[in-house]
PDB file of C-alpha atoms in Angstrom:
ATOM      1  CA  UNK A 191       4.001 241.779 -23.720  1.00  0.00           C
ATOM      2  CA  UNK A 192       6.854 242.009 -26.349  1.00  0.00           C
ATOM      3  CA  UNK A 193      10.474 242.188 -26.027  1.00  0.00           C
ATOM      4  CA  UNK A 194      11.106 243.437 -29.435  1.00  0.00           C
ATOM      5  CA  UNK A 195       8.975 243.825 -32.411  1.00  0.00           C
ATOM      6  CA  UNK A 196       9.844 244.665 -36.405  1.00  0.00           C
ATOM      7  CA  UNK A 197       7.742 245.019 -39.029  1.00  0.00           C
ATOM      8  CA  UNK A 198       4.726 244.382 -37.217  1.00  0.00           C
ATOM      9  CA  UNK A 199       1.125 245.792 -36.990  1.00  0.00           C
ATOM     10  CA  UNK A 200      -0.157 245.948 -33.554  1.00  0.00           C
ATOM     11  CA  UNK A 201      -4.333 247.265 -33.022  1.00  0.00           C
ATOM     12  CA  UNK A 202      -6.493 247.324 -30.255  1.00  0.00           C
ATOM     13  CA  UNK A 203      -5.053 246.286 -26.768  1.00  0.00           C
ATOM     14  CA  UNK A 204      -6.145 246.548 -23.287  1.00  0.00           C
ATOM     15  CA  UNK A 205      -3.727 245.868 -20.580  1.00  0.00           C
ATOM     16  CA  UNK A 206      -5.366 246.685 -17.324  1.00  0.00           C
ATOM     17  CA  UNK A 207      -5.721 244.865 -14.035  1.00  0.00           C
ATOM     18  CA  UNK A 208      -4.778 245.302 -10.274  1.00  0.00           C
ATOM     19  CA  UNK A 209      -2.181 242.557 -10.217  1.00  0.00           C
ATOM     20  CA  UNK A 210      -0.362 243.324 -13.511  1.00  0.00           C
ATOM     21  CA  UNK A 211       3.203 245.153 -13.478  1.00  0.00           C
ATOM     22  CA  UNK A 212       5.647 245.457 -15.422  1.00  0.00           C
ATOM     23  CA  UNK A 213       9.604 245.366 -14.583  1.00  0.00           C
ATOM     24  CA  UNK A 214      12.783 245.665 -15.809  1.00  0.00           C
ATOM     25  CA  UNK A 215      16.049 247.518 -16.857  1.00  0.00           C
ATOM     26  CA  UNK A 216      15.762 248.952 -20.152  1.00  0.00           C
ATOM     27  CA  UNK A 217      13.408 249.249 -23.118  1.00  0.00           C
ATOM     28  CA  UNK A 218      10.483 249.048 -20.572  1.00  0.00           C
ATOM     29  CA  UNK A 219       7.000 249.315 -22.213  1.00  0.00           C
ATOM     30  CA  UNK A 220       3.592 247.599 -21.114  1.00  0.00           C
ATOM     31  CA  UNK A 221       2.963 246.393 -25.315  1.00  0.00           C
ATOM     32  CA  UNK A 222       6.676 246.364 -26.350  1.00  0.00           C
ATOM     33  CA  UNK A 223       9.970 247.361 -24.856  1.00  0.00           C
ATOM     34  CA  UNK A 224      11.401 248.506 -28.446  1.00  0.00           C
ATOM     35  CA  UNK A 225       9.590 248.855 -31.901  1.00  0.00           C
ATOM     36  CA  UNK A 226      10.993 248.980 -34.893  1.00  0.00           C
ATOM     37  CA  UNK A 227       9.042 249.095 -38.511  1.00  0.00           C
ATOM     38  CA  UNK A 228       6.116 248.842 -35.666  1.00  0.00           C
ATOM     39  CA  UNK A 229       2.726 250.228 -36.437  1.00  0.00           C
ATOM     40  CA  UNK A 230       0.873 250.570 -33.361  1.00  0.00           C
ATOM     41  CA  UNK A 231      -2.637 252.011 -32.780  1.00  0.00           C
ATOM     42  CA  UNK A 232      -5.483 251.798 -30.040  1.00  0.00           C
ATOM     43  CA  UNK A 233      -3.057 250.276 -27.424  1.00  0.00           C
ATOM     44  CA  UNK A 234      -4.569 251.452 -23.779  1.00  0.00           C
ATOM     45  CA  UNK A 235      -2.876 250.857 -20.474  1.00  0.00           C
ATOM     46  CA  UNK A 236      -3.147 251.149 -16.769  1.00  0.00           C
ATOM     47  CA  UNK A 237      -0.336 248.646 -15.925  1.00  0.00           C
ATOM     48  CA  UNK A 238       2.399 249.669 -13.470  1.00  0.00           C
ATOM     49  CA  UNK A 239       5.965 250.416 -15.628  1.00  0.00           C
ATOM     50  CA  UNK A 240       8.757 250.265 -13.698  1.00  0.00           C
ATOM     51  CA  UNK A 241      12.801 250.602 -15.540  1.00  0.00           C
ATOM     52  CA  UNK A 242      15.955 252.464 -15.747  1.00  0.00           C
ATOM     53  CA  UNK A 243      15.921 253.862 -19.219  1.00  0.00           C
ATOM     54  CA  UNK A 244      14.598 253.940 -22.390  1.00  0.00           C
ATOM     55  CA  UNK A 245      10.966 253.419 -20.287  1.00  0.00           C
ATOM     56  CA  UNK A 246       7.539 254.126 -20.910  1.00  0.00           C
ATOM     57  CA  UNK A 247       3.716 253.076 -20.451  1.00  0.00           C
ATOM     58  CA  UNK A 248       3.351 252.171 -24.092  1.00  0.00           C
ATOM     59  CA  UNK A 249       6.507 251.114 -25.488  1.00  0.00           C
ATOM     60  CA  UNK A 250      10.166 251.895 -24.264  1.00  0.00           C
ATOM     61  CA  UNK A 251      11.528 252.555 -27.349  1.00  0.00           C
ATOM     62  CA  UNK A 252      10.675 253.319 -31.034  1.00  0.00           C
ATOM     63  CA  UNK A 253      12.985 253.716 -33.749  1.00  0.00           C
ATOM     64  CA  UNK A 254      12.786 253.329 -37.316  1.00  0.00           C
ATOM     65  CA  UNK A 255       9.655 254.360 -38.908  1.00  0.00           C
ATOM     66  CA  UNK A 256       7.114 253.272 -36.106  1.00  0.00           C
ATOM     67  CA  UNK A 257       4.209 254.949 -35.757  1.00  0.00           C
ATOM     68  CA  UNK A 258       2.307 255.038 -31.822  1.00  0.00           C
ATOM     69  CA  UNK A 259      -1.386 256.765 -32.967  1.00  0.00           C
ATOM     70  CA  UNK A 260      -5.231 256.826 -31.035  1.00  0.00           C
ATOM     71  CA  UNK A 261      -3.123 255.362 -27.396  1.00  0.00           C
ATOM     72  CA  UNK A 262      -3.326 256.479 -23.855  1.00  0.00           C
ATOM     73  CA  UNK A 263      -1.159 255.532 -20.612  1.00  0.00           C
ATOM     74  CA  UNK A 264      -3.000 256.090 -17.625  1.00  0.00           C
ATOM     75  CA  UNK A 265      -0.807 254.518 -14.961  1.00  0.00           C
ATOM     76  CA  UNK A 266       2.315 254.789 -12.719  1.00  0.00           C
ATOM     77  CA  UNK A 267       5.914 254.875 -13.963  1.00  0.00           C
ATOM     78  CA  UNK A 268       9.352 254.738 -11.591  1.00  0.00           C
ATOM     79  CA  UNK A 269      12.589 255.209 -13.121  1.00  0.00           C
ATOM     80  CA  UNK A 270      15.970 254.490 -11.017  1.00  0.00           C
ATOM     81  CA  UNK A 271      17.832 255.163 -14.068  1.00  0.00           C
ATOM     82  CA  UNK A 272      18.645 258.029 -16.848  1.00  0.00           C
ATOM     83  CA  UNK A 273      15.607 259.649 -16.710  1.00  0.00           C
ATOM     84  CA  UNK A 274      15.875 261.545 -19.732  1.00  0.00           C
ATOM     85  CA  UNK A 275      14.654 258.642 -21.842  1.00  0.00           C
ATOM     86  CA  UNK A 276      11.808 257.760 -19.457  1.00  0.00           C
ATOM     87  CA  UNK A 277       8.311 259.350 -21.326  1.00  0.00           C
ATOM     88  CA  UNK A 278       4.381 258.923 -20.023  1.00  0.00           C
ATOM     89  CA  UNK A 279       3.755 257.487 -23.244  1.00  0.00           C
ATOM     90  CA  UNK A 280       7.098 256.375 -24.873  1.00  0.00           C
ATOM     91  CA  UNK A 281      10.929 256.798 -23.479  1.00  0.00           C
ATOM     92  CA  UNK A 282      12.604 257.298 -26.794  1.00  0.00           C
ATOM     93  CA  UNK A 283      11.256 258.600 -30.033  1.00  0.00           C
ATOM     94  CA  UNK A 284      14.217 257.848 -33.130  1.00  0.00           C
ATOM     95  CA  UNK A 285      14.703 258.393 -36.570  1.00  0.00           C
ATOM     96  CA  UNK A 286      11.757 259.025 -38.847  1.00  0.00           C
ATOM     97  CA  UNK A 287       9.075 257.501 -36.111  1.00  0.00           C
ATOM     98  CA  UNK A 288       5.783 258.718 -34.795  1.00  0.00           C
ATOM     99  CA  UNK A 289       3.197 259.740 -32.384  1.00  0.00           C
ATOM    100  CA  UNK A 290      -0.424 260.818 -33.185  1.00  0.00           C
ATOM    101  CA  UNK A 291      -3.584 261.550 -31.226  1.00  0.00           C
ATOM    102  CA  UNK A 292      -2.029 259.805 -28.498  1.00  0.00           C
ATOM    103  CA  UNK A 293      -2.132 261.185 -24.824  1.00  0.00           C
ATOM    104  CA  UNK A 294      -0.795 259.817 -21.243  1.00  0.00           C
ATOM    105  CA  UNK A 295      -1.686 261.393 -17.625  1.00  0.00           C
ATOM    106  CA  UNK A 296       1.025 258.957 -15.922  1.00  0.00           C
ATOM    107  CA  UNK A 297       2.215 259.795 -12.756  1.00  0.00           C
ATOM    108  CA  UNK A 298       6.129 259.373 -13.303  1.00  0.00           C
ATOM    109  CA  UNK A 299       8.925 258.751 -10.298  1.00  0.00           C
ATOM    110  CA  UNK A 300      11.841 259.547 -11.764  1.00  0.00           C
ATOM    111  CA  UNK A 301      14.956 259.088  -9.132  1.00  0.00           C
ATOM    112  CA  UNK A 302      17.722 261.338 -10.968  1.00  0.00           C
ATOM    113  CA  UNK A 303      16.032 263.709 -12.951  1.00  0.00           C
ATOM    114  CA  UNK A 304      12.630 265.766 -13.687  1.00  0.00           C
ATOM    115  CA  UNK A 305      10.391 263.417 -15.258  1.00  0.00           C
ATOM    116  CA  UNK A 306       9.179 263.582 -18.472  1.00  0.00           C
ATOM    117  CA  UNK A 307       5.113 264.110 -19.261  1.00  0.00           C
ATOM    118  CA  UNK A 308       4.424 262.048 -22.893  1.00  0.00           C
ATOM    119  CA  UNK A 309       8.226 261.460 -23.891  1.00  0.00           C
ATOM    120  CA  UNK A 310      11.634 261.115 -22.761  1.00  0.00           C
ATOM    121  CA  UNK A 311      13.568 261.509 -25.826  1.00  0.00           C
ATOM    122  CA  UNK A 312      13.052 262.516 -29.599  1.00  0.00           C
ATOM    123  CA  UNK A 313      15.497 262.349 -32.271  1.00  0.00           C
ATOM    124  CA  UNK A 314      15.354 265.219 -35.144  1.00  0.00           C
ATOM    125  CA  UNK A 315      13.377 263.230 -37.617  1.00  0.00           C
ATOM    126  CA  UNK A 316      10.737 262.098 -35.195  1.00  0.00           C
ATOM    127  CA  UNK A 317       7.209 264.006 -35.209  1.00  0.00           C
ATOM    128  CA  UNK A 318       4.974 264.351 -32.196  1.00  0.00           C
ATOM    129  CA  UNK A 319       1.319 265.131 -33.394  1.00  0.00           C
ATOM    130  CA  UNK A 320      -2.189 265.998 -31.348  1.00  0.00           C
ATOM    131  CA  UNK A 321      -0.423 264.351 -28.411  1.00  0.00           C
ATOM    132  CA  UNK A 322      -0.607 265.332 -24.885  1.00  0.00           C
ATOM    133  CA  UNK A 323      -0.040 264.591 -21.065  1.00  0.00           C
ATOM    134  CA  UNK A 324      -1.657 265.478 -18.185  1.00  0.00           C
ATOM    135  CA  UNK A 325       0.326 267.835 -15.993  1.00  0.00           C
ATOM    136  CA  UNK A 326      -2.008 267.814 -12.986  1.00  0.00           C
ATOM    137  CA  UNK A 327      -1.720 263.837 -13.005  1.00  0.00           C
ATOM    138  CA  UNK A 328       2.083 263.391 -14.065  1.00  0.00           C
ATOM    139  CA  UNK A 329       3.839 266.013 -11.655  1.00  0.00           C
ATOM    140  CA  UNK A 330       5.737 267.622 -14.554  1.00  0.00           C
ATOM    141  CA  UNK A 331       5.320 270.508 -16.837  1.00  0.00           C
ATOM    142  CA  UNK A 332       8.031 269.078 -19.132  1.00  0.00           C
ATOM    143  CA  UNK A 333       8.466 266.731 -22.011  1.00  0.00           C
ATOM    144  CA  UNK A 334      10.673 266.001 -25.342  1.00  0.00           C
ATOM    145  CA  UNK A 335       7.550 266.351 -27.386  1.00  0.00           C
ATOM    146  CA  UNK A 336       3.001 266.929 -27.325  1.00  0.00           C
ATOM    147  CA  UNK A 337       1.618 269.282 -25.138  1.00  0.00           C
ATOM    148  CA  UNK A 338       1.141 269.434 -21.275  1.00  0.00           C
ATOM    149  CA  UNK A 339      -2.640 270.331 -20.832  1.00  0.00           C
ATOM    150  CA  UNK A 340      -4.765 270.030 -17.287  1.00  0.00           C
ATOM    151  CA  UNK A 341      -6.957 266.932 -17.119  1.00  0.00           C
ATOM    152  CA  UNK A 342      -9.997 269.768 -17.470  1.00  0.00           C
ATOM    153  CA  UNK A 343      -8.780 270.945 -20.421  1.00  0.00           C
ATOM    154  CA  UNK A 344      -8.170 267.688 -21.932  1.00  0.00           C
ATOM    155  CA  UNK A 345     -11.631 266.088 -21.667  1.00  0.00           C
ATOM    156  CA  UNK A 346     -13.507 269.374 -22.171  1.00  0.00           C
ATOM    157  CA  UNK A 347     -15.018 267.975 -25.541  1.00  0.00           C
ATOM    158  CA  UNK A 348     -17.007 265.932 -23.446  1.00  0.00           C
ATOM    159  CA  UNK A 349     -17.912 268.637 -20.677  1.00  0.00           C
ATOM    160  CA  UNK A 350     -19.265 271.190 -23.527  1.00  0.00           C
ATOM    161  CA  UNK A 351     -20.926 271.605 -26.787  1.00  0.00           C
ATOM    162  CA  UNK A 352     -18.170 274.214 -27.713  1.00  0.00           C
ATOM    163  CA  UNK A 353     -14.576 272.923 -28.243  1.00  0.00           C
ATOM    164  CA  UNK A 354     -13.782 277.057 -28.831  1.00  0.00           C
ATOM    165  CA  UNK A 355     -12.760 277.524 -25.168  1.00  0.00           C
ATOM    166  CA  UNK A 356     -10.661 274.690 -24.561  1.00  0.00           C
ATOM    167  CA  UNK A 357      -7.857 272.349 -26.038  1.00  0.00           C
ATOM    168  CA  UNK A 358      -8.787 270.157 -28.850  1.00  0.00           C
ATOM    169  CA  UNK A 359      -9.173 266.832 -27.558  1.00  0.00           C
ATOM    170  CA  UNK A 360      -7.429 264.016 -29.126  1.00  0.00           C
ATOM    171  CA  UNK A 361     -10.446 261.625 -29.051  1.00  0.00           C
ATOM    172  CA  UNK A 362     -13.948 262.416 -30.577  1.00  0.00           C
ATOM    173  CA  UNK A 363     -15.211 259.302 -27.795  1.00  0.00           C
ATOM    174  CA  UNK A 364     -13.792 260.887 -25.176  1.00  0.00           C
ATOM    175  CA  UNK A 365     -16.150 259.805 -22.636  1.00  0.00           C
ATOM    176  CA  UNK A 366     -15.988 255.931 -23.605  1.00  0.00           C
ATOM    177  CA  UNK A 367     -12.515 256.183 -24.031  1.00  0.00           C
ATOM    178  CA  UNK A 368     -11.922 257.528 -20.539  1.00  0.00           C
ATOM    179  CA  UNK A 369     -14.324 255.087 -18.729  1.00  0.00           C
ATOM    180  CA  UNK A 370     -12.920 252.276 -20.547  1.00  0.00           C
ATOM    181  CA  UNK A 371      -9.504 253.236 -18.879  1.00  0.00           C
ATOM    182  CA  UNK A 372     -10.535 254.664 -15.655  1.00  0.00           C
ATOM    183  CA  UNK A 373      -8.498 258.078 -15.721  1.00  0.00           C
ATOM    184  CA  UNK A 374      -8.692 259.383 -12.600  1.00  0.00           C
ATOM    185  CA  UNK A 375      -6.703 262.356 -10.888  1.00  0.00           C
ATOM    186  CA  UNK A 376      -5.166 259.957  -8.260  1.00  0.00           C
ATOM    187  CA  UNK A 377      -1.564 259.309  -8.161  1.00  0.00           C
ATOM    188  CA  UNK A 378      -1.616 256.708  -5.591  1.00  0.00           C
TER     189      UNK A 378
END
């Protein structure tokens, strides 16, 4: 959707649909290929991300006190590139920016290296909070930053009254938020 964005305030998108895709070389995002000063929140996506580096299903790149909180990538991303900067979530986390209660159960292609389950890179001064991705959906128990957790484990909130025998979710409307995505366990 964006290029580039500074200083902005970005709430509540939706970017699904069977013909939507996204290409391109680098700082490759479905709401904005790099962020800085960016607050972003509630940004869901099931569009098709496909870059070299500095990729991801959110946003390709933030730097510079951005914040990425309450947003989910359920999609497919392919990387041809450096695919240490290529995330389920975001490619590259810099200086002094954020993620929050954000999770991603991408399936990620990478060509020349393990791919990366939530993000690719993260500088020193960047914080990863209540963030996951989905191992059994993304084909990787590895990431930069969050924690890998099973699908199962992710939405048991919804599957119990208990949240003592399973990960906290990052959602309290789990259910709602998953149907209004569609997370499935497909990687087709």
């Amino acid at each position: 959707m964006f290029q580039r964005t500074e200083g902005a305030t970005i709430r509540n998108f939706v970017f699904t649909g069977p013909l939507s895709l996204v290409v391109g070389h680098s700082s490759i995002g479905t709401l904005v290929g790099s962020a800085a000063d960016t607050q972003i929140s509630g940004v869901i996506s099931t569009v098709p991300v496909t870059g070299n580096q500095n990729t991801g299903g959110i946003a390709g790149s933030i730097t510079t006190n951005t914040s990425v909180s309450a947003s989910a990538y359920s999609g497919r991303i392919t990387s041809f590139g450096q695919a240490l900067t290529v995330g389920g979530l975001v490619g590259y986390v810099g200086a002094n920016s954020e993620i929050s209660a954000s999770w991603s159960s991408a399936f990620i292609n990478a060509k020349f290296s393990d791919p990366l389950g939530l993000v690719g890179t993260i500088e020193s001064t960047g914080v990863i909070t209540e963030s996951y991705w989905v191992t059994d959906t993304s084909g990787t128990s590895a990431s930069a930053g969050g924690i890998g957790v099973s699908l199962a484990d992710l939405q048991c909130r919804s599957q119990t009254n208990s949240t003592s025998d399973c990960v906290s979710a990052p959602l309290v409307n789990w259910e709602s938020f998953v149907n209004s995505v569609g997370v499935s366990r497909s990687t087709n």
